[in-house]
Each structure stands twice: as structure tokens, then as C-alpha cells.
Amino acid sequence: MVNYKGNLTGGTPGILPDPFFWWEGGGMFMTLIDYWRYTGDASYNDVISQALLFQAGPEADYMPINQTKNEGNDDQGFWAMAAMLAAETNFANPPKGKPQWLALAQAVFNEMASRWDTQMCGGGLKWQIFTFNKGYNYKNSIANGCFFNLGARLARYTGNDTYAQWATKIWDWEQSVGFIDNEFNIYDGAADTTNCTDIIKLQWSYNAGIYLHGAANMYNYTKGDATWKSRVEGLLTQTTSIFFNQTIMEEQACEGVNTCNTDQLSFKAYFSSWLAATTTLASFTLSTIGPLLQSSAVAAAQQCNGGASKTQCGFRWTQRTVNDGNFGIGQQMSALGAIQSAMVAVPRPTTSSGGTSGGDTTGGGGFNFAPVTNSTGGTSQGDPNAGVPQGSSGAMAGGMEVLKPVSMKEKVAAGFLTVAVLGGVIGGGVVMVFES
């Protein structure tokens, strides 16, 4: 946090210093909400709220004036997912008259629905929002993954099946163009000028995580539907085989050859978060994910021994205590994400706040970090028409019937295993991450 100046006099709330792009601020505050969620430490909560509200913009849709020149669908999506996480964890609601967390996520979802493009590739979101930006003619998994993830989570939170219909539609489209293949590899994307036929087959951990987490929400929302369970299982099998090296998390496309750019250095933070959240929605995944998060957390903490302060976190966790000297905001975020995400497997008593209700539908549990819904203790106020211009028939519909929100009773049911090694090395790692 020493690198963040947005909360200081003269700073802009939510903005990270150069060379960081706007979206990564949303990712950072998402990581900090998780920090509060898992540790109970509210030290940064006022800073989080300030940033999430300031960057919401005049239309309360994460389209702030200072970003309209270069904002992409994925950029907007990351801020919306931070707001969605705030709703799911019962993060302190904004004052009356200010945009509310759930309504912010709904606004972005509705705007994304209005941008669904069927002229090329049979559907999908373009990477960029504006025609003058490089990448406008590219359709990719992360932009559509943000849309899918939001749809799945909004379906679960509100009980409105229209969101689930959209999530299914996005998944089906990703598969139809080959961005998700039969082995559950998730590829980067393709130019729509070639009708998405020339796929760039790079794979990134945040793509794997965003679809796994979305699929887990759909599994939970459908109360254990076999199709969504099969998708969760397929994604989990492929994801763990690609992004773990001897049980330690690795950004396989760039980490081993030291070519990860500023964005990519933060991907493991979100990947960790979505893996942990998946276990709270589909408890059958914990036996696979829990040990991987544990070993990655220990290795990440061991890398936090560099720089003059001896607390800077390196990026190549597979080197353990041999710090790689690769320091920065993304590297600190990734280490923090891994360390705190391992705490998902340490049981805590169910309470009325902090994201402790929900869980999958298979029975058991009572100690969990599962996200709340509007029928299991969620308090964030929504607006299903947020982001839709007045007089419009509703961007959310997209040709589908807009259903009224309905109650969805879900039973807390996570059979948690306790991670065995979450002692001093991880606790110390959290302190070192923040000191740096």
C-alpha cells in the first residue's frame, strides 16, 4: 500500500501510479476486500470504499470521465467484480444517496449485454468498448469472462434467472468459437475480422480462474446441476495441470522465461481468489484446491524476503527462499492473494457478516466463507435497470424475458478440510506484504 497515493491530498482515489493501467486498481481493491474477508482486519476498508465509489463515475457504471479514452470491457469488468465481491461479503454499504455495490455490478452487466455483438463470430463482446482503441476488432476470453462471471454471480445473489441465461449463453459462445476447447483449455482470443478462426492460444491463470469461479457459481445456483458440475470438474483438472509446478502456482506463459508484463504480474492474485471462492460454492473442489493453495501460500511467503526491507515479495515462488528480485505492486498483490486465499480452508463460525452464508447444496458445513445472497443475509441494494438508458426496453434482456428477482433459499453446505500448515510463515507473510 505504500505505492498507492490515491487517498492522499492531491491524489486520485482508485488510481495506481504509472505504468499501471486503470483496471489493476479494481483488481487491487478486490484483493483488499478479500484481505478483510479472510482476516477481519478493517484497516483499509475506508480506502477501499473511497476508491470504489470515486471510480464509479457520474453514471454509476464504472465509466469515469478520466478513463473514457482507453477503457475496455475487461477494465470495466474488474471494477464491477470488486463491487460484486463487496456485495457478496457484506462489505459496509455506501451512505444513502451513493451508488450501492450490487447496483454497480448490475449496471456494468447491463451495459455489457447491450454491447453483445453478433455481426462477427456469432456473438461475444469485443475486447475494447470504443472503435478508436487498439484491440477493438479483437474478441477475447477475459472480456467475455468478466461478463460470464458477473452473470453467474448476479444469478446466484438475486435469484433472477435472466442472469443465468446470459451466463449460459456466454459459455456456449466461448465453446462455439473454440476459445474453450473440449479439454477445457481457455485460450486468449481472436480477431473478429477473421471471424474468430485464428485463435491466439496463450493461456493465462486469470482466464482459467474467472471461468472456474463463474462455473462454480452456476453449479451452486442450479443446486448441483450435472452439466455445470462437469464443467467445474473439467476446468479444475485442466487448470491445476497447467498453472501449478510441483504444487506451486505459476504463470506458465511468461513466468519461466521472465517475460511477464505489468498486467501479468498480478494475475496470480485473482487466480488465487477465484480458486478459494470456488471451494465455498462447490465444496467437492476443496480436496484438490486446498492443498495447492496451501503450498503456494507457503512458497509465496518464503519469497517475501527481498529488497532493503527484506519484506519485498518476489514473483517466482517455485524458488522459495531464493528471492528472484522481481518486485512491484503486482508481485505484492499476487503474494498477498495466495497467502490470504489459503485461509479459506481454515473454518470460522458462521456470522451475519463477512460473506459467511451460502455454500453449495450438498449438505454439511456450518463454518465457511461462502458469499451471501439477498436471501441469506446480503444487504446490498440492487437496481436491475441500472446502466439502462431511460426509455429503453432494457439492455439486460438481450432478446430474453426479464424476470423479477425471486428468493432462493440455499443451504450452507461446505465440508471443509483444515489446511495443516498455515502457521507462522503465512501469518508473517501477510505482514510483510503490507509493510512493502
Coordinates of C-alpha atoms in Angstrom, one line a residue:
M1 CA 0.0 0.0 0.0
V2 CA 3.0 2.3 0.3
N3 CA 2.8 2.6 -3.5
Y4 CA -0.8 3.8 -3.5
K5 CA -1.2 7.6 -3.3
G6 CA -4.9 7.9 -4.3
N7 CA -6.1 8.5 -0.8
L8 CA -3.6 11.3 -0.1
T9 CA -4.1 15.0 -0.8
G10 CA -3.7 15.7 -4.5
G11 CA -4.1 12.0 -5.4
T12 CA -7.0 10.4 -7.4
P13 CA -8.8 7.7 -5.4
G14 CA -8.5 4.3 -7.2
I15 CA -5.6 5.2 -9.5
L16 CA -2.3 3.4 -9.2
P17 CA 0.9 5.2 -10.4
D18 CA 2.3 4.7 -13.8
P19 CA 2.8 2.3 -15.6
F20 CA -0.3 0.6 -14.1
F21 CA -3.5 0.6 -16.1
W22 CA -6.8 1.6 -14.5
W23 CA -8.2 -1.9 -14.4
E24 CA -5.5 -3.1 -12.0
G25 CA -6.7 -0.7 -9.4
G26 CA -10.0 -2.5 -9.4
G27 CA -8.1 -5.8 -9.1
M28 CA -6.1 -4.4 -6.1
F29 CA -9.2 -3.3 -4.2
M30 CA -10.8 -6.7 -5.0
T31 CA -7.8 -8.3 -3.3
L32 CA -8.1 -5.9 -0.3
I33 CA -11.8 -6.8 0.2
D34 CA -10.6 -10.4 0.3
Y35 CA -8.0 -9.4 2.8
W36 CA -10.7 -8.0 5.1
R37 CA -12.9 -11.0 4.4
Y38 CA -10.3 -13.6 5.5
T39 CA -8.6 -11.7 8.3
G40 CA -11.2 -9.4 9.7
D41 CA -8.7 -6.5 9.6
A42 CA -10.7 -3.4 8.5
S43 CA -7.7 -1.1 8.4
Y44 CA -8.0 -0.5 4.6
N45 CA -11.8 -0.5 4.3
D46 CA -12.3 3.2 4.2
V47 CA -9.7 3.5 1.4
I48 CA -11.4 0.7 -0.5
S49 CA -14.8 2.3 -0.3
Q50 CA -13.4 5.7 -1.3
A51 CA -11.8 4.2 -4.4
L52 CA -14.8 2.0 -5.5
L53 CA -17.2 5.0 -5.2
F54 CA -14.9 7.6 -6.8
Q55 CA -14.2 5.5 -9.8
A56 CA -17.9 4.6 -10.3
G57 CA -18.2 7.7 -12.4
P58 CA -21.1 10.1 -12.9
E59 CA -23.4 7.4 -14.2
A60 CA -22.6 4.9 -11.5
D61 CA -21.3 2.3 -14.0
Y62 CA -17.5 2.4 -13.8
M63 CA -17.2 4.6 -16.9
P64 CA -15.4 7.5 -15.2
I65 CA -14.6 10.5 -17.4
N66 CA -10.9 10.1 -16.8
Q67 CA -10.9 6.6 -18.4
T68 CA -13.2 7.0 -21.4
K69 CA -10.3 7.3 -23.9
N70 CA -9.0 3.8 -23.3
E71 CA -11.4 1.8 -21.2
G72 CA -12.1 -1.8 -22.3
N73 CA -14.8 -4.3 -21.4
D74 CA -12.4 -6.2 -19.2
D75 CA -11.3 -3.0 -17.4
Q76 CA -14.9 -2.1 -16.6
G77 CA -15.5 -5.7 -15.6
F78 CA -12.7 -5.8 -13.0
W79 CA -14.2 -2.8 -11.1
A80 CA -17.6 -4.3 -11.3
M81 CA -16.3 -7.6 -9.9
A82 CA -14.8 -5.7 -7.0
A83 CA -18.3 -4.2 -6.3
M84 CA -19.9 -7.6 -6.6
L85 CA -17.4 -9.0 -4.1
A86 CA -18.3 -6.2 -1.8
A87 CA -22.0 -7.1 -2.0
E88 CA -21.2 -10.9 -1.5
T89 CA -19.2 -10.3 1.6
N90 CA -21.5 -7.7 3.2
F91 CA -18.8 -5.1 3.0
A92 CA -20.0 -1.9 4.6
N93 CA -22.7 -0.4 2.3
P94 CA -22.1 3.1 1.0
P95 CA -24.1 6.0 2.5
K96 CA -27.7 6.6 1.3
G97 CA -27.6 8.6 -2.0
K98 CA -24.3 7.0 -3.1
P99 CA -24.1 4.1 -5.7
Q100 CA -24.6 0.7 -4.0
W101 CA -22.4 -2.3 -4.6
L102 CA -25.0 -4.6 -6.2
A103 CA -26.4 -1.8 -8.4
L104 CA -22.9 -1.0 -9.6
A105 CA -22.4 -4.6 -10.7
Q106 CA -25.8 -4.7 -12.3
A107 CA -25.1 -1.5 -14.3
V108 CA -22.0 -2.9 -15.8
F109 CA -23.6 -6.2 -16.6
N110 CA -26.5 -4.4 -18.4
E111 CA -24.0 -2.3 -20.4
M112 CA -22.1 -5.4 -21.4
A113 CA -25.3 -7.0 -22.5
S114 CA -26.0 -4.0 -24.7
R115 CA -22.6 -4.5 -26.4
W116 CA -23.1 -8.2 -27.3
D117 CA -22.0 -8.2 -30.9
T118 CA -23.5 -10.8 -33.4
Q119 CA -22.1 -9.2 -36.5
M120 CA -18.9 -11.2 -36.3
C121 CA -18.1 -14.5 -34.7
G122 CA -21.7 -15.2 -34.0
G123 CA -21.7 -13.2 -30.8
G124 CA -19.3 -12.2 -28.0
L125 CA -18.0 -9.0 -26.5
K126 CA -15.2 -7.1 -28.2
W127 CA -12.1 -6.5 -26.1
Q128 CA -12.4 -2.7 -26.4
I129 CA -15.5 -0.6 -26.0
F130 CA -14.6 2.3 -28.3
T131 CA -13.8 2.0 -32.0
F132 CA -10.7 4.2 -31.8
N133 CA -8.9 1.9 -29.4
K134 CA -6.4 -0.7 -30.4
G135 CA -7.9 -4.1 -29.9
Y136 CA -11.5 -3.1 -30.9
N137 CA -11.5 -5.9 -33.5
Y138 CA -10.4 -8.5 -31.0
K139 CA -12.7 -10.7 -29.0
N140 CA -11.2 -12.4 -26.1
S141 CA -11.8 -14.7 -23.1
I142 CA -11.2 -12.1 -20.4
A143 CA -13.7 -9.6 -21.6
N144 CA -16.3 -12.3 -22.0
G145 CA -15.1 -13.9 -18.8
C146 CA -15.9 -10.8 -16.8
F147 CA -19.4 -10.8 -18.4
F148 CA -19.9 -14.5 -17.7
N149 CA -18.6 -14.2 -14.1
L150 CA -20.8 -11.3 -13.3
G151 CA -23.9 -13.0 -14.8
A152 CA -23.3 -16.2 -12.8
R153 CA -22.8 -14.3 -9.5
L154 CA -25.7 -12.0 -10.1
A155 CA -28.0 -15.0 -10.8
R156 CA -26.9 -16.6 -7.5
Y157 CA -27.2 -13.4 -5.5
T158 CA -30.5 -12.1 -6.8
G159 CA -32.2 -15.4 -7.9
N160 CA -33.0 -13.7 -11.2
D161 CA -32.7 -16.4 -13.9
T162 CA -32.1 -14.0 -16.7
Y163 CA -28.6 -13.5 -15.4
A164 CA -28.1 -17.3 -15.5
Q165 CA -29.5 -17.5 -19.1
W166 CA -26.9 -14.9 -20.1
A167 CA -24.1 -16.8 -18.3
T168 CA -25.1 -20.0 -20.2
K169 CA -25.2 -18.0 -23.5
I170 CA -21.7 -16.6 -23.0
W171 CA -20.3 -20.1 -22.0
D172 CA -21.9 -21.6 -25.1
W173 CA -20.5 -18.9 -27.3
E174 CA -16.9 -19.3 -25.9
Q175 CA -17.1 -23.0 -26.7
S176 CA -18.6 -22.5 -30.1
V177 CA -15.7 -20.4 -31.3
G178 CA -13.1 -22.6 -29.7
F179 CA -11.9 -20.2 -27.0
I180 CA -12.8 -23.0 -24.6
D181 CA -11.9 -26.4 -26.1
N182 CA -13.1 -29.9 -25.3
E183 CA -10.2 -30.3 -22.9
F184 CA -11.2 -27.1 -21.0
N185 CA -8.2 -25.2 -22.2
I186 CA -9.2 -21.5 -22.2
Y187 CA -7.4 -19.5 -24.9
D188 CA -6.7 -15.8 -25.1
G189 CA -8.9 -14.8 -28.1
A190 CA -9.0 -14.0 -31.8
A191 CA -9.6 -11.2 -34.3
D192 CA -13.2 -10.8 -35.3
T193 CA -12.0 -9.7 -38.8
T194 CA -11.3 -13.4 -39.5
N195 CA -14.5 -14.5 -37.8
C196 CA -12.5 -15.6 -34.7
T197 CA -10.9 -18.5 -36.6
D198 CA -7.3 -17.7 -36.0
I199 CA -7.2 -18.2 -32.2
I200 CA -4.2 -17.0 -30.1
K201 CA -3.7 -20.0 -27.9
L202 CA -1.9 -18.3 -25.0
Q203 CA -3.4 -19.4 -21.6
W204 CA -3.4 -17.1 -18.6
S205 CA -4.3 -18.0 -15.0
Y206 CA -6.9 -15.3 -14.6
N207 CA -8.8 -16.6 -17.6
A208 CA -8.9 -20.1 -16.0
G209 CA -9.9 -18.7 -12.7
I210 CA -12.6 -16.4 -13.9
Y211 CA -14.4 -19.2 -15.8
L212 CA -13.9 -21.8 -13.0
H213 CA -15.4 -19.4 -10.4
G214 CA -18.3 -18.5 -12.7
A215 CA -19.0 -22.2 -13.4
A216 CA -18.9 -22.8 -9.6
N217 CA -21.5 -20.1 -9.1
M218 CA -23.7 -21.7 -11.8
Y219 CA -23.3 -25.1 -10.2
N220 CA -24.3 -23.6 -6.9
Y221 CA -27.2 -21.5 -8.3
T222 CA -28.6 -24.6 -10.1
K223 CA -28.3 -26.6 -6.9
G224 CA -25.8 -29.1 -8.3
D225 CA -26.7 -29.4 -11.9
A226 CA -24.7 -32.2 -13.5
T227 CA -23.7 -30.1 -16.6
W228 CA -22.2 -27.4 -14.5
K229 CA -20.6 -29.9 -12.2
S230 CA -18.9 -31.5 -15.2
R231 CA -17.7 -28.1 -16.3
V232 CA -16.3 -27.3 -12.9
E233 CA -14.5 -30.6 -12.8
G234 CA -13.1 -30.3 -16.3
L235 CA -11.8 -26.8 -15.7
L236 CA -10.3 -27.7 -12.4
T237 CA -8.5 -30.7 -13.8
Q238 CA -7.0 -28.7 -16.7
T239 CA -6.3 -25.6 -14.7
T240 CA -4.4 -27.4 -12.0
S241 CA -2.3 -29.3 -14.5
I242 CA -1.3 -26.1 -16.3
F243 CA -0.8 -23.4 -13.6
F244 CA 0.9 -25.4 -10.9
N245 CA 4.6 -26.5 -10.9
Q246 CA 5.2 -29.1 -8.3
T247 CA 2.1 -27.9 -6.4
I248 CA 3.2 -24.2 -6.5
M249 CA 1.3 -21.7 -8.6
E250 CA 3.0 -20.4 -11.7
E251 CA 2.0 -18.1 -14.6
Q252 CA 3.1 -20.6 -17.1
A253 CA 3.0 -18.5 -20.3
C254 CA 5.6 -16.0 -19.1
E255 CA 7.0 -16.7 -15.6
G256 CA 9.6 -19.3 -16.5
V257 CA 11.1 -17.1 -19.2
N258 CA 10.8 -13.8 -17.3
T259 CA 8.6 -12.1 -19.8
C260 CA 5.6 -11.3 -17.7
N261 CA 4.5 -7.7 -18.2
T262 CA 3.0 -5.3 -15.6
D263 CA -0.5 -6.7 -16.0
Q264 CA 0.5 -10.4 -16.0
L265 CA 2.5 -10.0 -12.8
S266 CA -0.8 -9.5 -10.9
F267 CA -2.8 -12.4 -12.5
K268 CA -2.0 -14.9 -9.7
A269 CA -3.7 -12.6 -7.2
Y270 CA -7.1 -13.1 -8.9
F271 CA -6.5 -16.7 -9.7
S272 CA -5.9 -17.4 -6.0
S273 CA -9.0 -15.6 -5.0
W274 CA -11.2 -17.4 -7.5
L275 CA -9.8 -20.8 -6.6
A276 CA -10.6 -20.1 -3.0
A277 CA -14.1 -18.8 -3.7
T278 CA -14.8 -21.9 -5.9
T279 CA -14.3 -24.1 -2.8
T280 CA -17.1 -22.2 -0.9
L281 CA -19.5 -22.7 -3.8
A282 CA -18.7 -26.3 -4.8
S283 CA -17.2 -28.0 -1.7
F284 CA -16.2 -31.1 -3.7
T285 CA -13.3 -29.0 -5.1
L286 CA -11.7 -28.3 -1.8
S287 CA -9.8 -31.6 -1.6
T288 CA -8.0 -30.6 -4.8
I289 CA -7.7 -26.8 -4.4
G290 CA -6.9 -26.6 -0.6
P291 CA -3.5 -28.3 -0.7
L292 CA -2.5 -26.3 -3.8
L293 CA -3.4 -23.0 -2.1
Q294 CA -1.6 -24.2 1.0
S295 CA 1.7 -25.0 -0.8
S296 CA 1.5 -21.9 -2.9
A297 CA 0.9 -19.7 0.1
V298 CA 3.9 -21.0 1.9
A299 CA 6.1 -20.6 -1.1
A300 CA 4.8 -17.1 -1.8
A301 CA 5.5 -16.1 1.8
Q302 CA 9.0 -17.5 1.5
Q303 CA 9.6 -15.2 -1.4
C304 CA 8.8 -12.1 0.7
N305 CA 12.4 -11.7 1.9
G306 CA 13.8 -9.3 -0.6
G307 CA 14.8 -5.6 -1.0
A308 CA 16.3 -3.3 1.5
S309 CA 13.5 -4.0 3.9
K310 CA 13.8 -7.8 3.5
T311 CA 10.0 -7.9 3.0
Q312 CA 9.7 -7.4 -0.8
C313 CA 8.0 -10.3 -2.4
G314 CA 9.5 -11.9 -5.5
F315 CA 7.4 -13.5 -8.2
R316 CA 8.8 -16.9 -8.9
W317 CA 7.5 -18.8 -5.9
T318 CA 9.0 -22.1 -7.1
Q319 CA 12.4 -20.7 -6.0
R320 CA 11.1 -20.5 -2.4
T321 CA 13.6 -18.6 -0.2
V322 CA 15.8 -17.7 -3.2
N323 CA 14.2 -14.3 -4.0
D324 CA 14.1 -13.6 -7.7
G325 CA 14.4 -9.8 -7.2
N326 CA 11.3 -9.1 -9.3
F327 CA 9.4 -6.6 -7.1
G328 CA 6.4 -4.4 -7.6
I329 CA 2.7 -3.8 -6.9
G330 CA 1.6 -6.8 -9.0
Q331 CA 4.1 -9.1 -7.3
Q332 CA 2.9 -8.0 -3.8
M333 CA -0.7 -8.4 -4.8
S334 CA -0.1 -11.9 -6.1
A335 CA 1.7 -12.9 -2.9
L336 CA -1.0 -11.5 -0.7
G337 CA -3.7 -13.1 -2.8
A338 CA -2.1 -16.5 -2.4
I339 CA -1.4 -16.2 1.3
Q340 CA -4.9 -15.0 2.3
S341 CA -6.7 -17.3 -0.1
A342 CA -5.2 -20.4 1.7
M343 CA -7.2 -19.2 4.8
V344 CA -10.4 -20.3 3.1
A345 CA -9.9 -23.8 4.4
V346 CA -9.5 -22.7 8.0
P347 CA -13.0 -22.9 9.5
R348 CA -14.6 -20.0 11.2
P349 CA -18.0 -19.7 12.9
T350 CA -20.9 -18.6 10.7
T351 CA -21.9 -15.0 11.5
S352 CA -24.2 -12.4 9.9
S353 CA -21.4 -10.5 8.1
G354 CA -18.3 -11.0 6.1
G355 CA -19.6 -13.4 3.5
T356 CA -20.4 -16.4 5.7
S357 CA -23.6 -17.7 4.2
G358 CA -24.4 -19.6 1.1
G359 CA -22.3 -22.6 0.2
D360 CA -23.2 -25.4 -2.2
T361 CA -26.3 -27.6 -2.0
T362 CA -24.9 -30.9 -0.9
G363 CA -25.2 -30.7 2.8
G364 CA -22.9 -30.4 5.8
G365 CA -20.8 -27.4 6.8
G366 CA -21.5 -24.5 9.2
F367 CA -18.1 -23.0 9.1
N368 CA -17.4 -21.2 5.9
F369 CA -16.5 -18.1 3.9
A370 CA -19.2 -18.6 1.3
P371 CA -20.7 -15.5 -0.3
V372 CA -24.1 -14.2 0.8
T373 CA -27.1 -13.8 -1.3
N374 CA -30.2 -11.5 -0.9
S375 CA -31.9 -14.4 0.8
T376 CA -29.1 -15.5 3.1
G377 CA -28.1 -12.2 4.7
G378 CA -26.9 -10.0 1.9
T379 CA -27.8 -6.3 2.5
S380 CA -26.6 -4.5 -0.7
Q381 CA -29.3 -2.8 -2.6
G382 CA -29.7 -3.5 -6.3
D383 CA -31.3 -2.0 -9.3
P384 CA -32.0 -4.4 -12.2
N385 CA -32.3 -1.4 -14.6
A386 CA -29.0 0.2 -13.6
G387 CA -27.0 1.2 -16.7
V388 CA -30.1 1.1 -18.9
P389 CA -31.0 4.4 -20.5
Q390 CA -34.4 5.8 -19.6
G391 CA -37.0 4.8 -22.1
S392 CA -35.0 1.7 -23.2
S393 CA -36.7 -1.7 -23.2
G394 CA -33.8 -2.9 -21.1
A395 CA -30.3 -4.0 -22.3
M396 CA -30.3 -6.9 -19.9
A397 CA -33.0 -8.7 -21.8
G398 CA -31.0 -9.2 -25.0
G399 CA -34.0 -10.9 -26.5
M400 CA -34.7 -12.8 -23.3
E401 CA -37.6 -12.2 -20.9
V402 CA -36.5 -10.1 -17.9
L403 CA -37.7 -11.9 -14.8
K404 CA -38.4 -10.4 -11.5
P405 CA -35.9 -11.2 -8.7
V406 CA -37.1 -14.2 -6.7
S407 CA -36.0 -15.6 -3.4
M408 CA -33.6 -18.5 -3.5
K409 CA -33.1 -20.5 -0.3
E410 CA -29.7 -22.1 -0.3
K411 CA -28.3 -24.3 2.4
V412 CA -24.8 -23.7 3.8
A413 CA -23.1 -26.9 2.9
A414 CA -19.3 -26.9 2.8
G415 CA -17.5 -29.9 4.2
F416 CA -14.2 -28.1 4.9
L417 CA -10.9 -29.6 5.5
T418 CA -8.4 -27.7 7.6
V419 CA -5.2 -26.7 5.9
A420 CA -2.5 -28.2 8.1
V421 CA 0.3 -25.7 7.6
L422 CA -1.0 -22.1 8.0
G423 CA 1.1 -21.1 10.9
G424 CA 3.8 -18.5 11.4
V425 CA 5.2 -18.5 7.9
I426 CA 1.9 -17.4 6.4
G427 CA 0.9 -15.0 9.1
G428 CA 4.3 -13.4 8.8
G429 CA 3.9 -13.3 5.1
V430 CA 0.7 -11.2 5.3
V431 CA 2.5 -8.6 7.5
M432 CA 5.5 -8.4 5.1
V433 CA 3.3 -7.9 2.0
F434 CA 1.6 -4.9 3.6
E435 CA 4.7 -3.4 5.0
S436 CA 6.1 -3.3 1.5

